[in-house]
Tab-separated table of C-alpha atoms and ligand atoms in Angstrom:
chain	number	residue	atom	x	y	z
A	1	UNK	CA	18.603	13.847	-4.925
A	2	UNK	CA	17.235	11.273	-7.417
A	3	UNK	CA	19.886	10.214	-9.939
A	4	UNK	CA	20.489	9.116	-13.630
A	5	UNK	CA	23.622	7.878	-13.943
A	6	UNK	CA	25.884	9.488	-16.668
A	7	UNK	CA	26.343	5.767	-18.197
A	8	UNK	CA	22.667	6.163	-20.001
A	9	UNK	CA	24.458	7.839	-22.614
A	10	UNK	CA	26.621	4.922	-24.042
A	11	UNK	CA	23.125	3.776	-25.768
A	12	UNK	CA	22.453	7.005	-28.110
A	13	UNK	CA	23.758	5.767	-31.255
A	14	UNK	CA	21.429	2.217	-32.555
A	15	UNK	CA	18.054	1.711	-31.869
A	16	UNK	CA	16.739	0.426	-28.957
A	17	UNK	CA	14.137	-1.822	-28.812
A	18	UNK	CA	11.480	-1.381	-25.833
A	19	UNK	CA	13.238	-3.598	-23.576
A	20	UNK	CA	16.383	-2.492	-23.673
A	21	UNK	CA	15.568	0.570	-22.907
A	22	UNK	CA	13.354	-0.248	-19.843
A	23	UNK	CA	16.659	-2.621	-18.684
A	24	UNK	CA	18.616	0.413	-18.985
A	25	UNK	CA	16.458	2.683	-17.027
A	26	UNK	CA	16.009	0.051	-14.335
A	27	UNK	CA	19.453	-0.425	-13.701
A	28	UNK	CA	20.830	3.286	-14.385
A	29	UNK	CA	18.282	5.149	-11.789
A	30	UNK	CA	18.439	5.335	-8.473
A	31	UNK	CA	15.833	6.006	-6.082
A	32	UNK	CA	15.209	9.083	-3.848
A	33	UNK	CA	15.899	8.070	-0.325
A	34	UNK	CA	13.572	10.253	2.014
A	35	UNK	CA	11.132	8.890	3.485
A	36	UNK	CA	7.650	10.354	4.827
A	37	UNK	CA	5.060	9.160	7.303
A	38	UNK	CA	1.438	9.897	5.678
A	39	UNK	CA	-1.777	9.210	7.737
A	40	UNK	CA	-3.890	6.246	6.160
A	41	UNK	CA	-6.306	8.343	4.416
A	42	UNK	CA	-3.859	9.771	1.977
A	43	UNK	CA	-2.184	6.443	1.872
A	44	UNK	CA	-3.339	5.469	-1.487
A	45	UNK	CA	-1.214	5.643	-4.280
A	46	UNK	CA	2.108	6.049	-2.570
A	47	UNK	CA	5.468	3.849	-2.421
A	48	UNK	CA	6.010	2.279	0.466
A	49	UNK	CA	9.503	2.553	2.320
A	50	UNK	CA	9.432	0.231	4.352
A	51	UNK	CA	8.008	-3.747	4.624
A	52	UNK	CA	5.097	-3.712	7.092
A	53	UNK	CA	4.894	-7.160	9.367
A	54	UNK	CA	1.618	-7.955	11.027
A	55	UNK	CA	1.621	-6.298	14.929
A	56	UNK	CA	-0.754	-8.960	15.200
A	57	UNK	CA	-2.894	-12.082	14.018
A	58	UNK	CA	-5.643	-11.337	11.252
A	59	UNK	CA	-8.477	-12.233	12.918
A	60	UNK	CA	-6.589	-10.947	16.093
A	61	UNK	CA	-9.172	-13.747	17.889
A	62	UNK	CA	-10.772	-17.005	16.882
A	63	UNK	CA	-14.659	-16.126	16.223
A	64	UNK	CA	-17.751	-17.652	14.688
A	65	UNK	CA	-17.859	-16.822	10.518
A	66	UNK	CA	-22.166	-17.141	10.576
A	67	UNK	CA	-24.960	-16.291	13.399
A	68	UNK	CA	-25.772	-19.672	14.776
A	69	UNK	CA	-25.022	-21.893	17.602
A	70	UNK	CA	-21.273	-22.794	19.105
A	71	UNK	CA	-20.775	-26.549	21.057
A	72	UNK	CA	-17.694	-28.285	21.914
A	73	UNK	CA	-16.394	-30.893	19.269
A	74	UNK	CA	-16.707	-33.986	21.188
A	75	UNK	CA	-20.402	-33.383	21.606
A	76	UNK	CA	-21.315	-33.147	17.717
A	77	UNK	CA	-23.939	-35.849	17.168
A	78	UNK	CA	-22.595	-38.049	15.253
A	79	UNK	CA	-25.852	-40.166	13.626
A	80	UNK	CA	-28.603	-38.443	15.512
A	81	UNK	CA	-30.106	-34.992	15.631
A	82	UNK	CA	-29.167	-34.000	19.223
A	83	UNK	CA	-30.875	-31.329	21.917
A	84	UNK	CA	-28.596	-28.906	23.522
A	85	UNK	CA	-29.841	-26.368	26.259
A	86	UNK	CA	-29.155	-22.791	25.129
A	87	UNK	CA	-26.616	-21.348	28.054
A	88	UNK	CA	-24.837	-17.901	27.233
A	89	UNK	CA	-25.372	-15.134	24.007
A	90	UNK	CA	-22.615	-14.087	22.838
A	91	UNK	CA	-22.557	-10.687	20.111
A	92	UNK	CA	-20.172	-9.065	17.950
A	93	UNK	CA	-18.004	-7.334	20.434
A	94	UNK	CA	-18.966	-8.510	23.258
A	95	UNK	CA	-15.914	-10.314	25.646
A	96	UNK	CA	-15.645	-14.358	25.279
A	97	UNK	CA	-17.745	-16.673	27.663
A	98	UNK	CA	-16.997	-20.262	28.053
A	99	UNK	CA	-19.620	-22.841	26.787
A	100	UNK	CA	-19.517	-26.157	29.008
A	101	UNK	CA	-19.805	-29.250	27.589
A	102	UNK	CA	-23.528	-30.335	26.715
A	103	UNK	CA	-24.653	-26.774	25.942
A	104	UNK	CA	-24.991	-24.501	23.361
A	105	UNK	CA	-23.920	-20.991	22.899
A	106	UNK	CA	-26.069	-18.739	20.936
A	107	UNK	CA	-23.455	-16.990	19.102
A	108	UNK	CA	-23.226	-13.867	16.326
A	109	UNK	CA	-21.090	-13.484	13.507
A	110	UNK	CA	-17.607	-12.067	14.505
A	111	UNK	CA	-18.085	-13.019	18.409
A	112	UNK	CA	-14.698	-14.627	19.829
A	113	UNK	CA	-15.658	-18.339	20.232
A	114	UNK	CA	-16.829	-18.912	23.833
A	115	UNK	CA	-14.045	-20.693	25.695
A	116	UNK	CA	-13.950	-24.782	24.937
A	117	UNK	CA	-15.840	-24.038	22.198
A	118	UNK	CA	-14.114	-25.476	18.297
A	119	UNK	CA	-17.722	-25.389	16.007
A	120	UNK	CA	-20.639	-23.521	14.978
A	121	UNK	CA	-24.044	-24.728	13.897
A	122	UNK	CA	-25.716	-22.160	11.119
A	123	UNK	CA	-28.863	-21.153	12.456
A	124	UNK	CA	-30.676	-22.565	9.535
A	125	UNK	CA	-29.543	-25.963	9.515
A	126	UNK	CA	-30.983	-26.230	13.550
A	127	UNK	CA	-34.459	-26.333	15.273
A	128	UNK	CA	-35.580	-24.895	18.177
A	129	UNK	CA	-38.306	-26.932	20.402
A	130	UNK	CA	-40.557	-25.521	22.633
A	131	UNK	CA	-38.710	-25.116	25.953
A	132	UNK	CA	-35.664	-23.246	23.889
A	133	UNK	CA	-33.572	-26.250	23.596
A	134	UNK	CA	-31.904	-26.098	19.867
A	135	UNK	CA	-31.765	-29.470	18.053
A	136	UNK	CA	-28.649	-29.862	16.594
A	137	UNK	CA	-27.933	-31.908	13.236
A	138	UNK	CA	-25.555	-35.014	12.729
A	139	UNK	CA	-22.973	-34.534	10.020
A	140	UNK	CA	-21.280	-31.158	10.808
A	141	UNK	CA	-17.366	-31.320	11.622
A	142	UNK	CA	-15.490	-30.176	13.915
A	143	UNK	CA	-14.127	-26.751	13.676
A	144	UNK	CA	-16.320	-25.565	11.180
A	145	UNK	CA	-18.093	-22.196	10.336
A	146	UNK	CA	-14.891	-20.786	12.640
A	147	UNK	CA	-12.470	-18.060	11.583
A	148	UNK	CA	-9.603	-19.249	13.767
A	149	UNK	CA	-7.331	-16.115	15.104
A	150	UNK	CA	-4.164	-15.573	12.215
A	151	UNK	CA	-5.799	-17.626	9.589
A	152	UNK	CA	-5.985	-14.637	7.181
A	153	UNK	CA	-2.610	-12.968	8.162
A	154	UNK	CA	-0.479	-14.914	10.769
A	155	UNK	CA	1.653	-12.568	13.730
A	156	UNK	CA	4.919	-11.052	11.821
A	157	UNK	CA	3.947	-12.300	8.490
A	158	UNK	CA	5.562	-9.635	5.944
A	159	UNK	CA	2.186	-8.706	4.475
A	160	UNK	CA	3.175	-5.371	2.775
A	161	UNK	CA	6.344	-4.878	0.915
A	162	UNK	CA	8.787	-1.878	0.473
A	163	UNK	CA	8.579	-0.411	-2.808
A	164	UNK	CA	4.369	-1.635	-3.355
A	165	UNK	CA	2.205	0.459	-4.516
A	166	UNK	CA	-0.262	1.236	-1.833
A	167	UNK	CA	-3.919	0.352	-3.120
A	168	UNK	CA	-6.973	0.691	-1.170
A	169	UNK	CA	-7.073	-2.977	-0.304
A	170	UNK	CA	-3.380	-2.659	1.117
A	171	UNK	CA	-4.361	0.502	3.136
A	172	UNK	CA	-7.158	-1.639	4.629
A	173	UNK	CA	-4.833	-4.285	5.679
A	174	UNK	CA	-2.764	-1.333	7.387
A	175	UNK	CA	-5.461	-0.374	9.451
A	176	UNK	CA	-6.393	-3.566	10.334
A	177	UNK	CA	-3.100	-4.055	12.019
A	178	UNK	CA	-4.528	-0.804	13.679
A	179	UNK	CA	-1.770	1.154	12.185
A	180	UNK	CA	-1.918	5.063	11.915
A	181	UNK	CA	0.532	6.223	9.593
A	182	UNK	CA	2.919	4.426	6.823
A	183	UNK	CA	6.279	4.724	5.882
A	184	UNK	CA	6.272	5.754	2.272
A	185	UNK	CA	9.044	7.452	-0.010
A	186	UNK	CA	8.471	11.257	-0.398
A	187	UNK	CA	6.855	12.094	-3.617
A	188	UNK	CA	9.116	12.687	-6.580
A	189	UNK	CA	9.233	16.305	-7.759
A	190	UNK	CA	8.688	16.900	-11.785
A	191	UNK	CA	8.769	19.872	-13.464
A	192	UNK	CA	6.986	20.047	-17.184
A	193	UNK	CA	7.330	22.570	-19.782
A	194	UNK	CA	5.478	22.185	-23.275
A	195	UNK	CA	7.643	23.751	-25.737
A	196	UNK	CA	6.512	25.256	-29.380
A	197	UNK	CA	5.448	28.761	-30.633
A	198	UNK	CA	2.432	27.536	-32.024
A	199	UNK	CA	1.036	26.833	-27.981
A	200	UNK	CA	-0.861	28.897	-26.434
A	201	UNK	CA	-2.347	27.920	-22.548
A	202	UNK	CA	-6.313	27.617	-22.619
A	203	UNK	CA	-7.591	30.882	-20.821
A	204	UNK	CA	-5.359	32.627	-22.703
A	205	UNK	CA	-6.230	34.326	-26.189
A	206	UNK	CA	-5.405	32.227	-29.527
A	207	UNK	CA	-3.976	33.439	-32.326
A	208	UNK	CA	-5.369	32.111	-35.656
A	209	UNK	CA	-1.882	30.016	-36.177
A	210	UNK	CA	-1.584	28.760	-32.594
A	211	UNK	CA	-3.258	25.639	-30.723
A	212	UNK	CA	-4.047	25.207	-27.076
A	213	UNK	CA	-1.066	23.277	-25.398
A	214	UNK	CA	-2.734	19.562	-24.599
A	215	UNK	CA	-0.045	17.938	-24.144
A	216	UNK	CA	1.180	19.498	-20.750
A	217	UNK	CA	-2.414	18.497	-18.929
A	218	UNK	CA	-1.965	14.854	-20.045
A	219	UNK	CA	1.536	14.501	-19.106
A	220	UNK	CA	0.604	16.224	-15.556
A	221	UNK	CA	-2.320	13.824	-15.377
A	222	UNK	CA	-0.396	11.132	-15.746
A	223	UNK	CA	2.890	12.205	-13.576
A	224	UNK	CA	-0.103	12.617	-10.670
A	225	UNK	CA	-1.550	9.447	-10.947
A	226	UNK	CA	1.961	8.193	-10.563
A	227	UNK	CA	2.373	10.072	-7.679
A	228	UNK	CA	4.169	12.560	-8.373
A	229	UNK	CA	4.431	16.107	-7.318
A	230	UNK	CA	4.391	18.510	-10.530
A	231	UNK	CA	5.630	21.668	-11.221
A	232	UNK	CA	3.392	23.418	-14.218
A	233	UNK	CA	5.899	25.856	-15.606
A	234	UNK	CA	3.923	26.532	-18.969
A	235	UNK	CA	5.184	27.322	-22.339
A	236	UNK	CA	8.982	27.770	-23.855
A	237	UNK	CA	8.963	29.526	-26.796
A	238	UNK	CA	11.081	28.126	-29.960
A	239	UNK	CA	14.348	29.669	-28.655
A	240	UNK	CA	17.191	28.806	-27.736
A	241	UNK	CA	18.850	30.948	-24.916
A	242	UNK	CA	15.281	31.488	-22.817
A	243	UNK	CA	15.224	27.676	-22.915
A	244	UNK	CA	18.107	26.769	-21.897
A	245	UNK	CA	17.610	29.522	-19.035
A	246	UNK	CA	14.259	27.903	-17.892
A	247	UNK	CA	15.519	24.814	-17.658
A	248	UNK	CA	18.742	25.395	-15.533
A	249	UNK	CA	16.828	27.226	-13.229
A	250	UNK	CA	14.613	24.218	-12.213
A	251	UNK	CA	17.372	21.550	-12.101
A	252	UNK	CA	18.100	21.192	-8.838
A	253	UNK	CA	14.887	22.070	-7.231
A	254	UNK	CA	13.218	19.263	-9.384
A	255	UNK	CA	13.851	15.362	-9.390
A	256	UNK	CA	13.376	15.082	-13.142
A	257	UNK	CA	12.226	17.486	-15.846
A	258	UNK	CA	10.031	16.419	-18.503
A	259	UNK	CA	9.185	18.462	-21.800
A	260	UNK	CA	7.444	17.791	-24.591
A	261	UNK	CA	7.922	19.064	-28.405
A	262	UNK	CA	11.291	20.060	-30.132
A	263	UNK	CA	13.034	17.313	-29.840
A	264	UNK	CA	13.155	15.924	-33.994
A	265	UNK	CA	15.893	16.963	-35.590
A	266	UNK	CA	14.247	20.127	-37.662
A	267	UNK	CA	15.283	23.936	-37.630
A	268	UNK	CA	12.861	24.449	-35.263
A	269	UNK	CA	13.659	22.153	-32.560
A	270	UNK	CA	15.621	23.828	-30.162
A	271	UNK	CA	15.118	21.871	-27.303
A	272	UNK	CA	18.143	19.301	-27.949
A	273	UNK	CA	20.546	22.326	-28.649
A	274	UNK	CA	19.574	24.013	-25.498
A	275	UNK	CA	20.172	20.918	-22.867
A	276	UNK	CA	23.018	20.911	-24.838
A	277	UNK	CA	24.293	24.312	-23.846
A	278	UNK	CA	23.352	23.985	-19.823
A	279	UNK	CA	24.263	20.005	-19.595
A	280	UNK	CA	24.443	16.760	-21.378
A	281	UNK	CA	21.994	14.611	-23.756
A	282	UNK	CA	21.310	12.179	-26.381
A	283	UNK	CA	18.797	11.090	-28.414
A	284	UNK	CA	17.236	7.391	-27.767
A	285	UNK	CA	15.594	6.263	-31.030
A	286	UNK	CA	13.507	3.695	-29.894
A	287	UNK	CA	11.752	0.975	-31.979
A	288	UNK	CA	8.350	1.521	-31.419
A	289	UNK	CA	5.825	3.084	-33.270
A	290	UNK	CA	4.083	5.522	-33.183
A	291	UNK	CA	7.476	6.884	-31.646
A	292	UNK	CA	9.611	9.364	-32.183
A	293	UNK	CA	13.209	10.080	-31.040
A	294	UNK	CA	13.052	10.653	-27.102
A	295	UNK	CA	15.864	12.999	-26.024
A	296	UNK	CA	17.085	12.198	-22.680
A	297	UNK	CA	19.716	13.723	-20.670
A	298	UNK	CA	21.096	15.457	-17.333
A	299	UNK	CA	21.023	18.841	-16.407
A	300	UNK	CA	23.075	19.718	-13.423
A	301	UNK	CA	22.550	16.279	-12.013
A	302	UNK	CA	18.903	16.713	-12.572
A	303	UNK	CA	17.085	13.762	-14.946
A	304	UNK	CA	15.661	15.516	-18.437
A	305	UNK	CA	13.503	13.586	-20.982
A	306	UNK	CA	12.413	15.128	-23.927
A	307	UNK	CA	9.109	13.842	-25.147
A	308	UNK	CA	7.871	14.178	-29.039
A	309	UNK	CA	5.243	16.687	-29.609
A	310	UNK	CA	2.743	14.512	-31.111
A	311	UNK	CA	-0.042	14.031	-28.871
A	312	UNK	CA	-0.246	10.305	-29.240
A	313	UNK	CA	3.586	10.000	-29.590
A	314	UNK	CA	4.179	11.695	-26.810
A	315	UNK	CA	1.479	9.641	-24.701
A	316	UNK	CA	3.576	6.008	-25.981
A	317	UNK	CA	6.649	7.531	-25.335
A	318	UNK	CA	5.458	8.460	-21.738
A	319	UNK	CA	4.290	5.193	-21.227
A	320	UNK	CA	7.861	3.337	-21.970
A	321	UNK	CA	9.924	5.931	-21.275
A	322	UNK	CA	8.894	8.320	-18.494
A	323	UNK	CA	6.797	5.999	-16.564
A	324	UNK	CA	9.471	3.099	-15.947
A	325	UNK	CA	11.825	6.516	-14.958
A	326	UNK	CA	9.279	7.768	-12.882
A	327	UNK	CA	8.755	4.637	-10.900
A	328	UNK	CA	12.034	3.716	-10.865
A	329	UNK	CA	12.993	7.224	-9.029
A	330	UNK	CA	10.016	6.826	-6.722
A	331	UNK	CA	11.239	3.528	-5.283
A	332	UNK	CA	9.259	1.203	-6.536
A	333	UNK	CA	9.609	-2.033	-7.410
A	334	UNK	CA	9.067	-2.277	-11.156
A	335	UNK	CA	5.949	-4.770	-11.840
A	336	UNK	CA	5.243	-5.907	-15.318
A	337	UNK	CA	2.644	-4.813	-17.136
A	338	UNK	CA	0.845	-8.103	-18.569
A	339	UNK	CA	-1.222	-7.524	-21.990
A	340	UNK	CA	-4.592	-9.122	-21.713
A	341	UNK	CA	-5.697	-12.008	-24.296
A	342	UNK	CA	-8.203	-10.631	-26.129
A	343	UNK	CA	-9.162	-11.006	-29.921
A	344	UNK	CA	-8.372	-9.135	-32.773
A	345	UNK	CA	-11.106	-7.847	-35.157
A	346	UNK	CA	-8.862	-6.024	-37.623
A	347	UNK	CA	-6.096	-6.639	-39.837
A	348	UNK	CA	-2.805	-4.904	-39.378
A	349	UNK	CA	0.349	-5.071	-41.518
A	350	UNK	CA	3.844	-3.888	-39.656
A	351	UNK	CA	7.404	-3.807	-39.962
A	352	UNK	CA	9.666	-7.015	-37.985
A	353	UNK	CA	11.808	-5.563	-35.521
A	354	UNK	CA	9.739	-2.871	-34.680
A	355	UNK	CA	7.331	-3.032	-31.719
A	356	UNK	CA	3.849	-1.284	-32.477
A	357	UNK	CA	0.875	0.164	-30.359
A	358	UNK	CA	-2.955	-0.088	-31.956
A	359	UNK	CA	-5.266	2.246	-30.594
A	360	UNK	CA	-8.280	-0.115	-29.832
A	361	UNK	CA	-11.968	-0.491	-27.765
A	362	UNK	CA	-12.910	-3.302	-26.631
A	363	UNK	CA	-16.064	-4.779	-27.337
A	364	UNK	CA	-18.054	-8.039	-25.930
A	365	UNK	CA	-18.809	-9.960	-29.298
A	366	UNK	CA	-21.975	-12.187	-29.454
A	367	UNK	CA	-19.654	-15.340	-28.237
A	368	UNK	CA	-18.625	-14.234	-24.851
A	369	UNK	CA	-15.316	-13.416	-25.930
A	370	UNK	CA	-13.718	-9.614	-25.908
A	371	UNK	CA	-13.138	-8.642	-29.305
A	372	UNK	CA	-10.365	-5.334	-29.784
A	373	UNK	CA	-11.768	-2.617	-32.367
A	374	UNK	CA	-9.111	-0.480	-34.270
A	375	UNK	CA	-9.402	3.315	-34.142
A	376	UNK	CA	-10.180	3.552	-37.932
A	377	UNK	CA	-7.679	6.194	-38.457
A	378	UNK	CA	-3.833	6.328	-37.164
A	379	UNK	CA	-2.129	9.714	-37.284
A	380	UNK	CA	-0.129	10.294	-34.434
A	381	UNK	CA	-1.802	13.846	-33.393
A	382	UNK	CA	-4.952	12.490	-32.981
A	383	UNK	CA	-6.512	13.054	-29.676
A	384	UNK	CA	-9.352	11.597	-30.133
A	385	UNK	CA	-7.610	8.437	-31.360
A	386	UNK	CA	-6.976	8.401	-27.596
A	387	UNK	CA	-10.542	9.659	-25.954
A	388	UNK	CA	-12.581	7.518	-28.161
A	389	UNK	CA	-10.648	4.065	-27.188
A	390	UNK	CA	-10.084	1.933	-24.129
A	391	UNK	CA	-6.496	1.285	-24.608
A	392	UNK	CA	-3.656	-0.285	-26.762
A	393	UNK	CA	-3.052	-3.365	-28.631
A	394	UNK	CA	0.706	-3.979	-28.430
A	395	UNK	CA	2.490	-6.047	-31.235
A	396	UNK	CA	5.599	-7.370	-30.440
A	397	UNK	CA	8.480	-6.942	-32.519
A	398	UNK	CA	8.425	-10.429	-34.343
A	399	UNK	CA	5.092	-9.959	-35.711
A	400	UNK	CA	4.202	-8.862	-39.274
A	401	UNK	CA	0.334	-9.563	-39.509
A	402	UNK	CA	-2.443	-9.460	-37.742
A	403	UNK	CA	-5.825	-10.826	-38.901
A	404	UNK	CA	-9.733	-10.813	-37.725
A	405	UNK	CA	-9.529	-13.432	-34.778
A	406	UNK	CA	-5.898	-13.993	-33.939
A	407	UNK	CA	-5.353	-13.452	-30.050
A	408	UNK	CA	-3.796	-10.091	-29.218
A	409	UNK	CA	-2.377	-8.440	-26.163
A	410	UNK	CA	-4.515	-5.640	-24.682
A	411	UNK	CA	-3.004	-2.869	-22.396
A	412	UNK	CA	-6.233	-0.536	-20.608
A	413	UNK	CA	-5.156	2.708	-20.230
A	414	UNK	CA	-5.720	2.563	-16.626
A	415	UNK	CA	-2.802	0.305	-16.114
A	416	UNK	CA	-0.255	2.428	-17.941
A	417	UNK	CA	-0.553	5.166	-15.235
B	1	AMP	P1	7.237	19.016	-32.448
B	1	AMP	O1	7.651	17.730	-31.793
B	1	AMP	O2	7.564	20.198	-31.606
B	1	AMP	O3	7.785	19.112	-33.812
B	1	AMP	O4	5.671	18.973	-32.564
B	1	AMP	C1	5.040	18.015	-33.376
B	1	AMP	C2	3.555	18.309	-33.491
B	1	AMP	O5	2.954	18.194	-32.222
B	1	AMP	C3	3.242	19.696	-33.985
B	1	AMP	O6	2.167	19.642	-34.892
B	1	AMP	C4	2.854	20.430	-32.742
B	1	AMP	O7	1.962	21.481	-32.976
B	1	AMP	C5	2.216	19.362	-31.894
B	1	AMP	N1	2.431	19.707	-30.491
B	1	AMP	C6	3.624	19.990	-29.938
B	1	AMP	N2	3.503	20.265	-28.626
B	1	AMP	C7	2.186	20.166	-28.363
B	1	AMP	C8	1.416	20.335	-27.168
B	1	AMP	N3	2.005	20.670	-26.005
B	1	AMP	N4	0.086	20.147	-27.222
B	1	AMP	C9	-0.478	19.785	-28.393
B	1	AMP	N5	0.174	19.593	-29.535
B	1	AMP	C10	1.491	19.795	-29.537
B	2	MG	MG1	7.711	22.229	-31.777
């Protein structure tokens, strides 16, 4: 079982900037430990358990990088065009020949040099003459247009690491090793509950004071593309006991449980007072905006966070809070995410200490450069603040002004997930 060690909840009290809270996730959470073997084709996406060395040399054989013509070294001409006899074809997959010294092989792309063979002519730098003799150039060196055996990926070079990501490029590399299967860490198990009796589940009828619950799709959305395995388990009405109830019962069978909504500090937030009744939590006020207090806590044994109910505050909070937990459980090794240069064309006033997230699309402005548009408007339950942009500006805590042209960090949405 995943763990969040009871610890998290010296740092309830202050406020915590972004970075100290990440620090304290990273070192408070401890990975599950099992560990699967999925074939290649559902690869993608998943943490790998274990380091993968090469089972063999990337090319596994030397062979010829163009279609041409292959000759020994010490016959290149060296001022003079030179006439080789043609002797010997050898084709993509076919076995290696030997070339002897004073001929040419006629050679395909990906064809294991011939035996004695080091170089290959491209066949449009030669001639051919009449009897099929090819007329070789001076000037070429030794050894080249060759893919030597192991000069992408040598024998037992660690080329994938435990705790990467697997992307499509890295599955690639696993089957080129000719493996089947990889060792990857099971999926993490989340269960996610919106909470609020204003929610109602689209296909289901709407009274005239309720919304359809949003928030729960997103949050799924993103705890897939993380790679996890959810649990949809709906609505919790504003209550207190049935809460508390729901949320017992899935502890245990679930690696973390995520909610979102009733988690302020209002009459009607019942979430904090019913972890409170079945385990233990705090609230982390974090200094980021927009933000809101993210409750987190442990329910027998089993991780809890408590996201805001505000669409985008919830989707921020995810971002810093759940994803860096989510990872973390999962095994894998935490990567930065780096904000892209790009330049600002708005102005923006904000608070020191506090770090803030612009909703922003990127456009390509008559210079070449990529210039970030605010979203004109800024509440935090704004969805479309979040469908109509390409991602977030972030402002570090220091800053207190932005104007039209400064350099800004960009984070795409498709990173954050
Ligand atoms: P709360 O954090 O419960 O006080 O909710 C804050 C605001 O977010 C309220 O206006 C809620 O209606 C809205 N909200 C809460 N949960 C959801 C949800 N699952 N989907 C969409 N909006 C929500
Ligand atoms: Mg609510």
């Amino acid at each position: 079982m995943a763990q969040l060690s009871d610890d998290c909840f010296a740092f309830g009290g202050p406020m915590l900037s972004v970075d100290e809270a990440v620090g304290i996730i990273a070192a408070k959470v401890t990975a599950v430990q099992e560990i699967e073997s999925v074939p290649l084709v559902t690869a993608d996406g998943r943490i790998l358990a274990r380091d993968v060395a090469a089972p063999l040399p990337l090319p596994p054989f030397t062979n010829s990088a163009v279609d041409g013509y292959a000759v020994h070294g010490s016959d290149l001409p060296r001022e003079n065009e030179k006439m080789f006899p043609v002797k010997g074809r050898a084709a993509a997959g076919s076995a290696a020949q030997a070339g002897k010294p004073g001929e040419a092989v006629r050679i395909f792309t990906g064809a294991p040099m011939p035996e004695g063979t080091d170089t290959v002519f491209m066949q449009e730098d030669v001639r051919l003459d009449s009897n099929g003799d090819v007329v070789l150039p001076a000037g070429l060196k030794a050894g080249a247009n060759v893919r030597p055996a192991g000069e992408d990926i040598p024998l037992g070079h660690v080329a994938l690491k435990a705790g990467q990501r697997l992307r499509p490029q890295d599955v690639a590399l696993a089957a080129a090793f000719g493996l089947t299967e990889l060792d990857v860490v099971r999926r993490i198990r989340v269960a996610v509950f919106s909470t609020g009796d204003e929610l109602t589940s689209p296909g289901t009828s709407r009274a005239s004071a309720q919304l359809f619950d949003s928030n729960r799709f997103m949050l799924m959305a993103m705890l897939r593309r993380l790679g996890c395995a959810v649990s949809d388990l709906g609505i919790l009405r504003d209550e207190r006991g049935p809460l508390a109830a729901a949320l017992k019962r899935v502890a245990g069978e679930h690696d973390l449980i995520l909610t979102t909504g009733g988690v302020s500090t209002g009459e009607e937030d019942h979430v904090k007072a019913g972890v409170e009744s079945v385990g233990r939590l705090v609230l982390w006020r974090m200094a980021i905006k927009p933000g809101r207090p993210v409750a987190m806590g442990i329910i027998k044994g089993t991780p809890f966070i408590g996201l805001p109910g505000n669409p985008v505050a919830s989707f921020v909070t995810f971002v810093h809070v759940v994803r860096p937990i989510v990872l973390a459980l999962s095994g894998a090794t935490p990567v930065p995410i780096l904000p892209m240069p790009v330049r600002a064309a708005f102005t923006y006033r904000k608070k020191s200490g506090r770090r803030e997230y612009v909703r922003v699309t990127l456009r390509l402005a008559a210079d070449g450069a990529l210039e970030a548009l605010k979203f004109p408007r800024e509440g935090a339950g704004l969805l479309s603040s979040l469908v109509d942009t390409d991602g977030l500006v972030e402002l570090p805590e220091s800053v207190t002004t932005v104007e039209p042209g400064e350099t800004v960090g960009f984070l795409g949405y498709a990173n954050l997930m």
